[in-house]
Coordinates of C-alpha atoms and ligand atoms in Angstrom, one line a residue:
M280 CA 0.9 -92.0 -307.7
N281 CA -0.5 -95.5 -308.3
K282 CA -2.5 -95.0 -305.2
F283 CA -3.9 -91.8 -306.6
R284 CA -4.7 -93.5 -309.9
N285 CA -6.4 -96.4 -308.1
R286 CA -8.4 -94.0 -305.9
L287 CA -9.5 -92.0 -308.9
T288 CA -10.6 -95.2 -310.7
A289 CA -12.4 -96.5 -307.6
L290 CA -14.2 -93.2 -307.3
F291 CA -15.2 -93.3 -310.9
V292 CA -16.4 -96.9 -310.6
L293 CA -18.3 -96.1 -307.4
L294 CA -20.0 -93.1 -309.0
I295 CA -20.9 -95.0 -312.2
G296 CA -22.0 -98.1 -310.2
L297 CA -24.1 -96.1 -307.8
S298 CA -25.8 -94.2 -310.6
L299 CA -26.4 -97.4 -312.6
A300 CA -27.8 -99.1 -309.5
G301 CA -30.0 -96.0 -308.8
A302 CA -31.2 -96.1 -312.3
G303 CA -31.8 -99.9 -312.1
V304 CA -33.8 -99.6 -308.8
F305 CA -35.8 -96.7 -310.2
T306 CA -36.5 -98.6 -313.5
A307 CA -37.5 -101.8 -311.6
Q308 CA -39.8 -99.9 -309.4
L309 CA -41.3 -98.1 -312.4
I310 CA -41.8 -101.4 -314.2
K311 CA -43.4 -103.0 -311.2
T312 CA -45.8 -100.0 -310.8
L313 CA -46.6 -100.0 -314.5
Y314 CA -47.2 -103.7 -314.5
I315 CA -49.5 -103.6 -311.4
E316 CA -51.4 -100.7 -312.9
S317 CA -51.9 -102.6 -316.1
Q318 CA -53.0 -105.6 -314.2
Q319 CA -55.4 -103.4 -312.2
D320 CA -56.8 -102.1 -315.5
N321 CA -57.1 -105.6 -316.9
L322 CA -58.9 -106.9 -313.8
A323 CA -61.3 -103.9 -313.8
R324 CA -62.0 -104.5 -317.4
E325 CA -62.7 -108.2 -316.7
I326 CA -65.0 -107.2 -313.8
R327 CA -66.9 -104.9 -316.1
L328 CA -67.2 -107.7 -318.7
L329 CA -68.6 -109.9 -315.9
Q330 CA -71.0 -107.1 -314.9
V331 CA -72.5 -106.9 -318.4
A332 CA -72.2 -110.5 -319.4
Y333 CA -74.2 -111.9 -316.5
R334 CA -76.9 -110.8 -314.2
W335 CA -75.8 -110.9 -310.7
D336 CA -78.6 -110.9 -308.1
L337 CA -76.9 -111.3 -304.8
Y338 CA -79.8 -110.5 -302.5
D339 CA -82.9 -112.1 -303.8
A340 CA -81.3 -115.2 -305.2
E341 CA -82.3 -118.6 -304.0
A342 CA -79.7 -120.8 -302.7
S343 CA -79.6 -122.8 -305.9
R344 CA -78.9 -119.6 -307.9
L345 CA -76.1 -118.8 -305.5
R346 CA -74.7 -122.2 -306.1
E347 CA -75.0 -121.6 -309.8
Y348 CA -73.1 -118.4 -309.3
Q349 CA -70.6 -120.3 -307.4
D350 CA -70.1 -122.8 -310.3
R351 CA -69.9 -120.0 -312.7
I352 CA -67.2 -118.1 -311.0
A353 CA -65.4 -121.4 -310.5
Y354 CA -65.6 -121.9 -314.3
L355 CA -64.7 -118.3 -315.0
K356 CA -61.7 -118.5 -312.8
E357 CA -60.3 -121.1 -315.1
S358 CA -60.4 -118.8 -318.1
A359 CA -59.7 -115.5 -316.3
G360 CA -56.9 -116.9 -314.2
A361 CA -58.0 -114.8 -311.3
R362 CA -59.9 -115.4 -308.0
I363 CA -63.4 -114.1 -308.2
T364 CA -65.3 -113.1 -305.1
L365 CA -69.0 -112.0 -304.9
I366 CA -69.7 -109.8 -302.0
R367 CA -73.0 -108.4 -300.9
A368 CA -73.3 -104.6 -300.2
D369 CA -73.2 -105.4 -296.4
G370 CA -69.9 -107.2 -296.9
T371 CA -71.2 -110.8 -296.7
V372 CA -69.3 -113.1 -299.1
V373 CA -71.8 -115.1 -301.1
G374 CA -69.5 -116.6 -303.7
D375 CA -65.8 -117.3 -304.1
S376 CA -63.9 -119.2 -306.7
D377 CA -61.3 -120.5 -304.3
Q378 CA -63.0 -121.0 -300.9
P379 CA -66.4 -121.9 -299.6
P380 CA -68.1 -118.5 -299.0
E381 CA -69.6 -119.4 -295.7
T382 CA -66.1 -119.9 -294.2
M383 CA -65.1 -116.3 -295.1
D384 CA -65.7 -113.4 -292.8
N385 CA -67.4 -110.1 -293.6
H386 CA -65.5 -108.1 -296.3
S387 CA -67.1 -104.7 -295.7
G388 CA -63.9 -103.3 -294.1
R389 CA -61.6 -104.5 -296.8
K390 CA -59.7 -101.6 -298.4
E391 CA -60.8 -102.3 -302.0
I392 CA -64.4 -102.6 -300.9
V393 CA -64.4 -99.4 -299.0
E394 CA -62.7 -97.6 -302.0
A395 CA -65.2 -99.2 -304.4
K396 CA -68.0 -98.0 -302.3
E397 CA -66.7 -94.5 -302.2
A398 CA -65.0 -94.1 -305.6
G399 CA -66.7 -96.7 -307.8
I400 CA -63.5 -98.8 -308.0
G401 CA -61.1 -100.0 -305.3
Y402 CA -57.7 -101.5 -305.3
S403 CA -55.5 -103.1 -302.7
I404 CA -52.4 -105.2 -302.5
R405 CA -52.2 -107.4 -299.5
H406 CA -50.4 -110.5 -298.3
S407 CA -52.8 -113.4 -298.3
A408 CA -52.2 -115.6 -295.4
T409 CA -54.2 -118.4 -297.1
L410 CA -52.1 -118.4 -300.2
D411 CA -49.0 -117.0 -298.6
A412 CA -48.4 -114.6 -301.4
D413 CA -48.9 -110.9 -302.3
M414 CA -52.3 -110.5 -303.9
L415 CA -53.8 -107.7 -306.0
Y416 CA -57.4 -107.1 -305.3
V417 CA -59.7 -105.0 -307.6
A418 CA -63.3 -104.5 -306.7
L419 CA -66.2 -102.8 -308.5
P420 CA -69.7 -102.3 -307.2
L421 CA -72.9 -103.9 -308.6
R422 CA -75.7 -101.5 -308.9
E423 CA -79.5 -101.9 -309.3
P424 CA -81.1 -99.8 -311.9
G425 CA -81.8 -97.1 -309.4
G426 CA -78.1 -96.8 -308.8
A427 CA -78.0 -98.3 -305.3
I428 CA -75.1 -100.6 -304.6
T429 CA -76.2 -104.2 -304.3
G430 CA -72.9 -105.9 -304.0
Y431 CA -69.4 -106.1 -305.3
I432 CA -67.4 -108.3 -307.7
R433 CA -63.8 -108.6 -306.6
L434 CA -61.1 -110.1 -308.7
A435 CA -57.8 -111.1 -307.1
M436 CA -54.6 -112.1 -308.7
G437 CA -51.4 -113.4 -307.1
L438 CA -48.4 -111.2 -307.6
A439 CA -46.0 -114.1 -307.2
H440 CA -45.2 -114.2 -310.9
V441 CA -44.6 -110.4 -310.8
D442 CA -42.1 -110.9 -308.1
A443 CA -40.5 -113.7 -310.1
S444 CA -40.4 -111.5 -313.2
L445 CA -39.0 -108.7 -311.1
K446 CA -36.4 -111.0 -309.6
K447 CA -35.4 -112.0 -313.2
L448 CA -35.3 -108.3 -314.0
W449 CA -33.1 -107.7 -311.0
L450 CA -30.8 -110.5 -312.1
F451 CA -30.4 -109.0 -315.6
L452 CA -30.0 -105.6 -314.1
F453 CA -27.2 -106.8 -311.8
A454 CA -25.5 -108.8 -314.5
G455 CA -25.7 -105.7 -316.8
L456 CA -24.7 -103.6 -313.9
G457 CA -21.7 -105.8 -313.2
V458 CA -20.6 -105.7 -316.9
L459 CA -21.1 -102.0 -317.1
T460 CA -19.2 -101.4 -313.9
L461 CA -16.4 -103.5 -315.2
L462 CA -16.4 -101.6 -318.4
A463 CA -16.6 -98.4 -316.5
G464 CA -13.7 -99.6 -314.4
V465 CA -11.5 -100.2 -317.5
V466 CA -12.5 -96.9 -319.0
S467 CA -12.0 -95.1 -315.7
Y468 CA -8.6 -96.7 -315.2
R469 CA -7.5 -95.5 -318.6
L470 CA -9.0 -92.1 -318.0
A471 CA -7.3 -91.8 -314.6
H472 CA -4.0 -93.0 -316.2
G473 CA -4.3 -90.3 -318.8
L474 CA -4.9 -87.8 -316.1
T475 CA -2.2 -88.9 -313.7
R476 CA 0.5 -89.7 -316.3
P477 CA 1.6 -86.1 -316.8
I478 CA 1.6 -85.6 -313.1
E479 CA 3.8 -88.8 -312.7
K480 CA 6.2 -87.4 -315.3
M481 CA 6.4 -84.1 -313.4
M482 CA 7.0 -86.1 -310.2
R483 CA 9.9 -87.9 -311.9
V484 CA 11.4 -84.6 -313.1
A485 CA 10.9 -83.1 -309.6
R486 CA 12.7 -86.1 -308.1
Q487 CA 15.5 -85.7 -310.6
I488 CA 15.9 -82.1 -309.6
T489 CA 16.0 -83.1 -306.0
N490 CA 18.8 -85.5 -306.9
M491 CA 20.7 -82.4 -308.3
H492 CA 20.0 -83.2 -312.0
Y493 CA 19.1 -79.6 -312.7
G494 CA 19.0 -80.1 -316.4
A495 CA 15.8 -82.2 -316.2
R496 CA 12.7 -80.6 -317.8
V497 CA 9.0 -81.5 -318.1
K498 CA 7.7 -81.9 -321.7
I499 CA 4.7 -79.7 -322.0
R500 CA 2.0 -81.0 -324.3
T501 CA -1.0 -79.1 -323.1
R502 CA -1.8 -75.5 -322.1
D503 CA -4.2 -76.5 -319.3
E504 CA -3.5 -76.4 -315.5
V505 CA -1.3 -79.5 -315.8
G506 CA 0.7 -77.8 -318.6
Q507 CA 1.1 -74.7 -316.5
L508 CA 2.3 -76.7 -313.6
G509 CA 4.9 -78.3 -315.8
A510 CA 6.0 -74.9 -317.1
A511 CA 6.2 -73.6 -313.5
I512 CA 8.4 -76.7 -312.6
N513 CA 10.6 -75.9 -315.6
T514 CA 11.0 -72.3 -314.6
M515 CA 11.8 -73.3 -311.1
A516 CA 14.4 -75.9 -312.4
G517 CA 15.9 -73.2 -314.7
S518 CA 16.3 -70.7 -311.9
L519 CA 17.7 -73.4 -309.6
Q520 CA 20.2 -74.3 -312.3
T521 CA 21.2 -70.7 -312.7
Q522 CA 21.6 -70.3 -309.0
M523 CA 23.5 -73.5 -308.6
N524 CA 25.8 -72.5 -311.5
R525 CA 26.4 -69.2 -309.8
I526 CA 27.1 -70.9 -306.5
R527 CA 29.3 -73.4 -308.2
K528 CA 31.3 -70.6 -310.0
E529 CA 31.5 -68.7 -306.7
E530 CA 32.7 -71.9 -305.0
E531 CA 35.2 -72.5 -307.8
R532 CA 36.5 -69.0 -307.5
L533 CA 36.9 -69.2 -303.8
K534 CA 38.6 -72.6 -304.1
N535 CA 41.0 -71.1 -306.7
V536 CA 41.7 -68.2 -304.4
L537 CA 42.3 -70.5 -301.5
E538 CA 44.4 -72.9 -303.5
N539 CA 46.6 -70.2 -305.0
M540 CA 47.1 -68.3 -301.8
Q541 CA 50.6 -67.9 -300.6
S542 CA 49.4 -68.3 -297.1
G543 CA 48.4 -71.6 -295.6
V544 CA 44.8 -71.9 -294.5
M545 CA 43.3 -74.6 -292.3
M546 CA 39.8 -74.7 -290.9
I547 CA 38.8 -76.5 -287.8
D548 CA 35.1 -77.0 -287.3
A549 CA 33.2 -76.9 -284.0
G550 CA 33.8 -80.6 -283.3
G551 CA 37.5 -80.1 -283.6
T552 CA 37.7 -81.8 -287.0
I553 CA 39.9 -80.5 -289.8
A554 CA 37.5 -79.3 -292.4
L555 CA 39.8 -77.6 -294.9
L556 CA 43.5 -77.3 -295.7
N557 CA 44.8 -75.5 -298.8
R558 CA 47.8 -76.3 -300.9
S559 CA 50.2 -73.8 -299.2
G560 CA 49.1 -75.3 -295.8
E561 CA 49.9 -78.7 -297.1
E562 CA 53.3 -77.6 -298.3
F563 CA 54.2 -75.7 -295.1
L564 CA 53.2 -78.6 -292.8
G565 CA 54.5 -81.3 -295.1
I566 CA 51.2 -83.2 -294.7
S567 CA 48.8 -84.1 -297.4
T568 CA 45.2 -83.0 -297.2
G569 CA 44.1 -86.6 -297.4
E570 CA 45.9 -87.3 -294.2
L571 CA 44.3 -84.4 -292.3
L572 CA 40.8 -83.8 -293.7
G573 CA 38.0 -85.2 -291.5
R574 CA 40.3 -86.0 -288.7
E575 CA 40.3 -84.6 -285.2
Y576 CA 43.2 -82.1 -284.9
G577 CA 44.5 -83.7 -281.7
E578 CA 44.8 -87.0 -283.4
A579 CA 46.2 -85.8 -286.8
R580 CA 49.9 -85.8 -287.4
M581 CA 50.7 -82.1 -287.1
P582 CA 53.3 -80.0 -285.2
F583 CA 52.6 -80.2 -281.4
E584 CA 52.9 -76.4 -281.1
L585 CA 50.2 -75.9 -283.7
A586 CA 47.8 -78.4 -282.0
Q587 CA 48.4 -76.5 -278.7
M588 CA 47.6 -73.2 -280.3
I589 CA 44.4 -74.6 -281.8
Q590 CA 43.4 -76.0 -278.4
E591 CA 44.0 -72.5 -276.9
C592 CA 42.0 -70.7 -279.5
L593 CA 39.1 -73.2 -279.2
D594 CA 39.2 -73.0 -275.3
T595 CA 39.5 -69.2 -274.9
R596 CA 37.5 -68.3 -278.1
Q597 CA 40.1 -65.6 -278.5
P598 CA 42.5 -64.9 -281.5
V599 CA 45.9 -66.4 -281.0
R600 CA 49.1 -65.2 -282.8
D601 CA 52.5 -66.8 -282.6
E602 CA 55.5 -67.9 -284.5
M603 CA 56.8 -71.4 -284.9
I604 CA 59.6 -73.2 -286.6
V605 CA 58.9 -76.3 -288.7
Y606 CA 61.8 -78.5 -289.7
Y607 CA 59.9 -80.8 -292.2
P608 CA 59.8 -80.8 -295.2
E609 CA 62.2 -77.9 -294.9
E610 CA 63.1 -75.5 -292.2
R611 CA 60.6 -72.7 -292.2
I612 CA 59.6 -69.9 -289.8
L613 CA 55.8 -69.7 -289.8
E614 CA 53.7 -67.0 -288.4
V615 CA 50.5 -68.6 -287.1
S616 CA 47.4 -66.6 -286.7
L617 CA 44.3 -68.3 -285.3
N618 CA 40.8 -66.8 -285.2
P619 CA 37.8 -68.4 -283.6
I620 CA 34.9 -68.8 -286.0
A621 CA 31.5 -68.4 -284.3
Q622 CA 29.0 -71.0 -285.4
E623 CA 25.5 -69.9 -286.2
D624 CA 24.2 -72.1 -283.5
E625 CA 26.0 -71.1 -280.3
E626 CA 25.5 -74.6 -278.8
E627 CA 27.5 -76.1 -281.6
G628 CA 30.6 -74.4 -280.2
T629 CA 33.4 -72.6 -281.8
G630 CA 35.6 -73.6 -284.7
A631 CA 38.9 -72.0 -285.7
L632 CA 40.5 -70.5 -288.8
V633 CA 44.3 -71.1 -288.9
V634 CA 46.3 -68.9 -291.3
L635 CA 50.0 -69.7 -291.8
H636 CA 52.4 -67.2 -293.3
N637 CA 55.9 -68.2 -294.3
I638 CA 58.1 -65.5 -292.8
T639 CA 61.4 -67.3 -293.3
A640 CA 62.6 -64.9 -296.0
L641 CA 61.4 -61.9 -293.9
R642 CA 63.3 -63.1 -290.8
R643 CA 66.3 -63.9 -292.9
L644 CA 66.2 -60.5 -294.4
E645 CA 65.9 -58.9 -291.0
R646 CA 68.9 -61.0 -289.9
V647 CA 70.9 -60.0 -293.0
R648 CA 70.0 -56.4 -292.5
S649 CA 71.0 -56.3 -288.8
E650 CA 74.2 -58.2 -289.7
F651 CA 74.9 -55.7 -292.5
V652 CA 74.5 -52.8 -290.1
A653 CA 76.8 -54.5 -287.7
N654 CA 79.3 -55.2 -290.4
V655 CA 79.1 -51.7 -291.8
S656 CA 79.7 -50.3 -288.3
H657 CA 82.6 -52.6 -287.8
E658 CA 84.1 -51.7 -291.1
L659 CA 83.7 -48.0 -290.5
K660 CA 85.0 -48.2 -287.0
T661 CA 88.6 -49.3 -288.0
P662 CA 89.4 -46.4 -290.3
V663 CA 87.6 -43.9 -288.1
A664 CA 89.6 -45.2 -285.1
A665 CA 92.8 -45.0 -287.0
V666 CA 92.1 -41.4 -288.2
K667 CA 91.1 -40.4 -284.7
G668 CA 94.1 -42.1 -283.1
F669 CA 96.7 -40.6 -285.4
A670 CA 95.1 -37.1 -285.2
E671 CA 95.2 -37.3 -281.4
T672 CA 98.9 -38.3 -281.5
L673 CA 99.6 -35.4 -283.8
L674 CA 97.7 -33.0 -281.5
A675 CA 99.6 -34.4 -278.5
G676 CA 102.9 -33.2 -280.0
A677 CA 103.8 -35.5 -282.9
M678 CA 103.1 -32.7 -285.3
N679 CA 106.3 -30.9 -284.2
D680 CA 108.3 -33.7 -285.8
T681 CA 107.8 -33.1 -289.5
E682 CA 108.8 -36.6 -290.6
T683 CA 106.4 -38.3 -288.1
A684 CA 103.7 -35.8 -288.9
R685 CA 103.9 -36.4 -292.6
A686 CA 103.8 -40.2 -292.1
F687 CA 100.8 -39.9 -289.8
L688 CA 99.0 -37.5 -292.1
Q689 CA 99.6 -39.9 -295.0
I690 CA 97.9 -42.7 -292.9
I691 CA 95.0 -40.4 -292.0
Y692 CA 94.7 -39.6 -295.7
D693 CA 94.8 -43.3 -296.7
E694 CA 92.3 -44.2 -294.1
S695 CA 89.9 -41.5 -295.1
E696 CA 90.4 -42.5 -298.7
R697 CA 89.4 -46.1 -297.6
L698 CA 86.4 -44.7 -295.7
N699 CA 85.4 -42.8 -298.8
R700 CA 85.7 -46.0 -301.0
L701 CA 83.8 -48.0 -298.4
I702 CA 81.0 -45.5 -298.2
G703 CA 80.9 -45.3 -302.0
D704 CA 80.7 -49.0 -302.3
I705 CA 77.9 -49.3 -299.7
L706 CA 75.9 -46.6 -301.5
E707 CA 76.5 -48.3 -304.8
L708 CA 75.5 -51.7 -303.5
S709 CA 72.3 -50.3 -301.9
K710 CA 71.5 -48.5 -305.1
I711 CA 71.9 -51.7 -307.2
E712 CA 70.0 -53.8 -304.6
S713 CA 67.1 -51.5 -304.5
K714 CA 67.1 -51.4 -308.3
R715 CA 66.7 -47.6 -308.1
V716 CA 68.9 -47.1 -311.2
P717 CA 67.4 -48.9 -314.2
L718 CA 69.9 -50.4 -316.7
Q719 CA 70.4 -48.6 -320.0
Y720 CA 70.9 -51.3 -322.5
S721 CA 72.9 -50.7 -325.7
P722 CA 74.8 -52.9 -328.2
V723 CA 78.4 -53.5 -326.9
D724 CA 81.2 -54.2 -329.3
L725 CA 83.0 -56.7 -327.1
P726 CA 86.6 -56.7 -328.6
E727 CA 86.7 -52.9 -328.5
F728 CA 85.1 -52.8 -325.0
L729 CA 87.5 -55.4 -323.5
A730 CA 90.5 -53.6 -325.0
K731 CA 89.4 -50.3 -323.5
T732 CA 88.7 -51.8 -320.1
V733 CA 92.1 -53.5 -320.0
Q734 CA 93.7 -50.2 -320.9
M735 CA 92.1 -48.6 -317.9
M736 CA 93.6 -51.2 -315.6
Q737 CA 96.9 -51.2 -317.3
A738 CA 98.6 -48.7 -315.0
E739 CA 97.6 -50.6 -311.9
A740 CA 98.9 -53.9 -313.5
D741 CA 102.1 -52.3 -314.5
K742 CA 102.7 -51.3 -310.9
K743 CA 102.9 -55.0 -310.0
N744 CA 104.5 -56.0 -313.3
I745 CA 101.5 -58.1 -314.1
R746 CA 100.7 -59.0 -317.7
L747 CA 97.2 -58.0 -318.6
E748 CA 95.6 -59.7 -321.6
A749 CA 92.3 -59.5 -323.5
A750 CA 91.2 -62.0 -326.1
C751 CA 88.0 -62.0 -328.0
E752 CA 86.9 -63.0 -331.5
P753 CA 86.2 -60.0 -333.8
S754 CA 82.7 -58.6 -334.3
L755 CA 81.2 -60.1 -331.2
F756 CA 78.3 -58.0 -330.0
M757 CA 76.0 -58.2 -327.0
E758 CA 73.4 -56.1 -325.4
A759 CA 74.2 -54.6 -322.0
D760 CA 74.5 -51.5 -319.9
E761 CA 78.0 -50.6 -320.9
D762 CA 78.9 -48.7 -317.7
R763 CA 77.7 -51.5 -315.5
L764 CA 79.4 -54.2 -317.6
R765 CA 82.6 -52.2 -317.2
Q766 CA 82.1 -52.0 -313.5
I767 CA 81.8 -55.8 -313.4
L768 CA 85.1 -56.2 -315.3
I769 CA 87.0 -53.5 -313.4
N770 CA 86.0 -55.1 -310.1
L771 CA 87.1 -58.6 -311.3
L772 CA 90.3 -57.3 -313.0
S773 CA 91.3 -55.3 -310.0
N774 CA 90.7 -58.3 -307.7
G775 CA 92.8 -60.3 -310.1
I776 CA 95.7 -57.8 -310.0
N777 CA 95.3 -57.4 -306.2
Y778 CA 95.5 -61.1 -305.4
T779 CA 98.2 -62.0 -308.0
P780 CA 101.8 -61.7 -307.0
E781 CA 104.2 -59.7 -309.1
G782 CA 105.1 -61.0 -312.5
G783 CA 101.8 -62.9 -312.8
R784 CA 99.1 -62.7 -315.5
V785 CA 95.5 -61.6 -315.5
R786 CA 93.4 -62.5 -318.6
V787 CA 90.0 -61.6 -319.8
T788 CA 88.3 -63.4 -322.6
A789 CA 84.8 -63.3 -324.2
E790 CA 83.3 -66.0 -326.4
P791 CA 79.8 -67.1 -327.6
V792 CA 78.2 -70.1 -325.9
L793 CA 77.2 -72.2 -328.9
L794 CA 73.8 -73.9 -328.8
E795 CA 73.9 -77.7 -328.8
N796 CA 71.9 -77.9 -332.1
G797 CA 75.1 -77.7 -334.1
T798 CA 74.0 -74.7 -336.2
G799 CA 76.7 -72.4 -334.8
D800 CA 74.0 -70.1 -333.3
Y801 CA 74.3 -68.7 -329.8
D802 CA 72.2 -66.8 -327.4
K803 CA 74.7 -66.3 -324.6
I804 CA 78.2 -64.8 -324.2
R805 CA 80.7 -66.2 -321.7
I806 CA 83.2 -63.7 -320.2
A807 CA 86.0 -65.2 -318.2
V808 CA 88.5 -63.4 -316.0
S809 CA 91.4 -65.6 -314.9
D810 CA 94.6 -64.9 -313.0
T811 CA 97.6 -66.8 -311.8
G812 CA 97.3 -65.5 -308.3
I813 CA 97.0 -66.9 -304.8
G814 CA 93.6 -68.6 -305.4
I815 CA 90.8 -69.1 -303.0
P816 CA 90.5 -72.0 -300.5
K817 CA 87.7 -74.4 -301.3
K818 CA 85.9 -73.8 -298.1
D819 CA 85.6 -70.0 -298.8
L820 CA 84.4 -70.4 -302.3
P821 CA 80.7 -70.5 -301.5
R822 CA 80.8 -67.4 -299.4
I823 CA 83.0 -65.0 -301.4
F824 CA 80.0 -63.2 -303.0
E825 CA 78.7 -62.3 -299.6
R826 CA 79.0 -58.7 -298.4
F827 CA 82.2 -58.0 -296.5
Y828 CA 83.4 -61.5 -296.8
R829 CA 87.1 -61.7 -297.2
V830 CA 89.4 -64.7 -297.2
D831 CA 92.3 -62.9 -295.7
K832 CA 91.1 -59.7 -293.9
A833 CA 94.5 -58.2 -293.5
R834 CA 95.5 -58.8 -297.0
S835 CA 92.3 -57.4 -298.4
R836 CA 92.5 -54.4 -296.3
S837 CA 96.1 -53.7 -297.2
S838 CA 95.2 -53.9 -300.9
G839 CA 92.5 -51.4 -300.3
G840 CA 89.6 -53.9 -300.7
T841 CA 86.3 -53.2 -299.1
G842 CA 84.9 -56.7 -299.2
L843 CA 82.0 -55.5 -301.3
G844 CA 83.4 -55.8 -304.9
L845 CA 82.2 -59.3 -305.6
S846 CA 78.8 -58.6 -304.1
I847 CA 78.4 -55.7 -306.5
V848 CA 79.6 -57.9 -309.4
K849 CA 77.0 -60.6 -308.5
H850 CA 74.2 -58.2 -308.3
L851 CA 75.1 -56.5 -311.6
V852 CA 75.3 -59.8 -313.4
E853 CA 71.9 -60.9 -312.0
L854 CA 70.5 -57.5 -313.2
H855 CA 71.7 -58.5 -316.6
H856 CA 69.9 -61.8 -316.2
G857 CA 73.2 -63.7 -316.2
T858 CA 75.0 -66.1 -313.9
I859 CA 78.5 -66.0 -312.3
T860 CA 80.5 -68.9 -311.1
V861 CA 84.0 -69.2 -309.7
E862 CA 86.7 -71.8 -310.1
S863 CA 89.9 -71.6 -308.1
E864 CA 92.8 -73.6 -307.0
H865 CA 94.5 -72.5 -303.9
G866 CA 98.0 -71.1 -304.8
A867 CA 97.5 -71.6 -308.6
G868 CA 94.9 -69.0 -309.7
T869 CA 91.3 -68.1 -309.9
R870 CA 88.8 -68.0 -312.8
F871 CA 85.5 -66.1 -312.7
L872 CA 83.0 -67.2 -315.4
I873 CA 80.1 -64.9 -316.3
E874 CA 77.4 -66.0 -318.7
L875 CA 75.2 -63.2 -320.1
P876 CA 72.3 -63.3 -322.6
V877 CA 73.2 -61.7 -326.0
V878 CA 69.8 -60.0 -326.1
Q879 CA 68.1 -58.5 -323.1
E880 CA 64.4 -59.0 -322.5
Q881 CA 62.9 -55.6 -322.0
P882 CA 59.4 -54.9 -320.9
G883 CA 57.3 -53.6 -323.8
R884 CA 59.6 -54.9 -326.4
F885 CA 58.2 -57.1 -329.2
Ligands
ADP1166 P1 87.7 -57.2 -301.6 O1 87.4 -55.8 -301.7 O2 88.2 -57.6 -300.3 O3 88.6 -57.7 -302.7 P2 85.7 -58.7 -302.9 O4 84.2 -58.8 -302.6 O5 86.1 -58.2 -304.2 O6 86.4 -57.9 -301.7 O7 86.3 -60.1 -302.7 C1 86.0 -60.9 -301.6 C2 87.2 -61.8 -301.2 O8 87.3 -62.8 -302.2 C3 88.4 -61.1 -301.2 O9 88.7 -60.5 -299.9 C4 89.5 -62.2 -301.5 O10 89.8 -62.8 -300.3 C5 88.7 -63.1 -302.4 N1 89.1 -62.9 -303.8 C6 88.4 -62.2 -304.7 N2 88.9 -62.3 -305.9 C7 90.0 -63.0 -305.8 C8 91.0 -63.5 -306.7 N3 91.0 -63.2 -308.0 N4 92.0 -64.3 -306.2 C9 92.0 -64.7 -304.9 N5 91.1 -64.3 -304.0 C10 90.1 -63.5 -304.4

C-alpha cells in the first residue's frame, strides 16, 4: 500500500512540478518578449527624437560634417546607452558610435534595414561577433522633404543584461518551483494518505478474514465508492461467517454422530495414512486415536488381520467383509467391513473406509440359542424315549400282565407329565424372555402374601415332613406383579422342599432394606428363602441360574425338576428391577436372597 501511496504522491508532484515549470517557462518567455518589445519601442522613440533633434545630411555632407556626426553620436551613445549607426540609403555606413565606419561593410542587406525600407521601421536580434553578445537592432529611415529615403539611423543595444535578468528570473522561478514542489509533495502525500488509508484498513480486514477471523468488519465512514467497497467486503465477510458457521455446525453434527456411533469407524486416505478413528473404533481396538492418527496403517500398532484386510481393499479396490477376533482390551468378535473410497483425483489413488461392528453379543446369542435348541431336544428325548420304549414293551405283550402293564402305564403317565411340565416351563421362559406379557403391578401385602404362598406349598412339604415357615413384620407392602412374585416364591420353595431331606426346614422371610442415612426409611425389600437341605457345591453356584443346569441330573429328574425353575426366577426378578443372589454350604443348606424395589418405575408415571 505504501508503494501505491508513494506512486500517487510522485504522480501528484510530477503533475504539479510540470505544470509549474510549464507556467514558469511560459512566463519567462512572455517577460522576455515584453521586455524586448518595450526596448524596441524605447529605441524607436529615441531614434525619432534623434531625427527631429538634429539634421542628418548623410549624402551631401562634407567630411568634416561627417566627423561632427561621428562625435555627436559618440557623445549621444554616452547618454542613450545604445550603439548608434548612421547608414546611407545605399547601405554605406557613414557613422558609428562604436567602430570606425570605414571598417564596416555595406548594411543594405541587414534585416532591420530591409524592414525599415519596406515598413518604415525594422527590428532584428542577432549575435554580434564583435561584441560576442546578442544585440537588438532597431532602424528607422531618414527622409528628405519629398519623402525619399536618404539613409537610416540604427540603434543597437546589447541583450546581455536581459539574459542576466532572465537568468535571475529563472533562478527565482526554480527556487520558487522547488519550494512549491516540496509543498505540493507534502500536501500530495497527505492527500494520498487520506485516499489510501481506508483502502489500507480494508486490506487489513480482508487479511484478517483470510486468517479466518470472520468477525472482522470495515468501519464505513463515507458513502462514496470506497464506502461501498467497504460495505461489499462486510457483506462478503458476513456471508462467509454464516457459511463457515453452517459448515462448522455440520462438521460438529457429523463429528457427534461419528463419536457416538456404536460402530467403529476408521478412515485410511490414499497415501495409506490413518485419517480418522472414532471413539468406538478406539475402544474396539484398544488403541488411542493419538497413537494412530497420521500414521501409516502398516506401521501403526493394530491387529495384523486388520492391516491385511486394509491392504487387500487398497490393492483390489473392492469391498472386503470378514470377521476377526480381538483379545485386547477384551475378547470381542468384530465384523469388519471395508469399502474403497474413490478420490476425486484418480491419480491420488484409493483410500478405504473401515467399519467395525461388535458382534460378540450376537454370536453369543446365536451360540446360546443353538445350545438351547440342543438342550431342549436332549431334554425332550429322554421322556419321549421312555414313553416310546414302555409303550413298545406293552404292545409286545407286557399288557397281558396286569401288574406290569399298570406299572408301565404309570411310568408313561409320569414321563408325559414331565414332558408337559418341561414344555410348559420352556413356553413360560420364552414368554418371559421375550417380554411378551407385561407385568401388572399392584400393592402386595407381604405378610398375607407369604402366608398364602406357604399354605399352597404346605401339602408338598408335609409329604416330606418338612417344616415350612414364613416370617415378616406386619404391614409391609411392596409393589409387584402378584402372580409373578408368587411364581418366584413357589419355584424357590419347591426347590427348597425338593433338595431338603425329610425332617428339614424351609423358611421364607421378608424385611425392608434400611437406608444408611439412619432415618429408618427404605426403598427395597429383601426376601430370603432358606433351607436346611443338601446345599450346592461352590463350583456350581455361578451356573445354577443357567437354563437346564442341574447339579445332580438324576436327582433333579427324580424330583420332577426341569432345570428351568431358577432361570425363570432370575428373569422374573430382573423384570421387577431386582437382584437375586445365592449363598450355600454344601450339605448344610442354601439361601436365596432377592432384593426388589418397593415402588416400581413405570413409564408415564409422575
Ligand atoms: P430344577 O428343576 O432341576 O430344580 P432349577 O433351575 O430350579 O432346576 O435348579 C437348578 C439346579 O440348582 C437344581 O438342579 C439343583 O441342583 C440346584 N438347586 C436349586 N435349588 C437348590 C436348593 N435349594 N438346594 C440345593 N440345590 C438346589
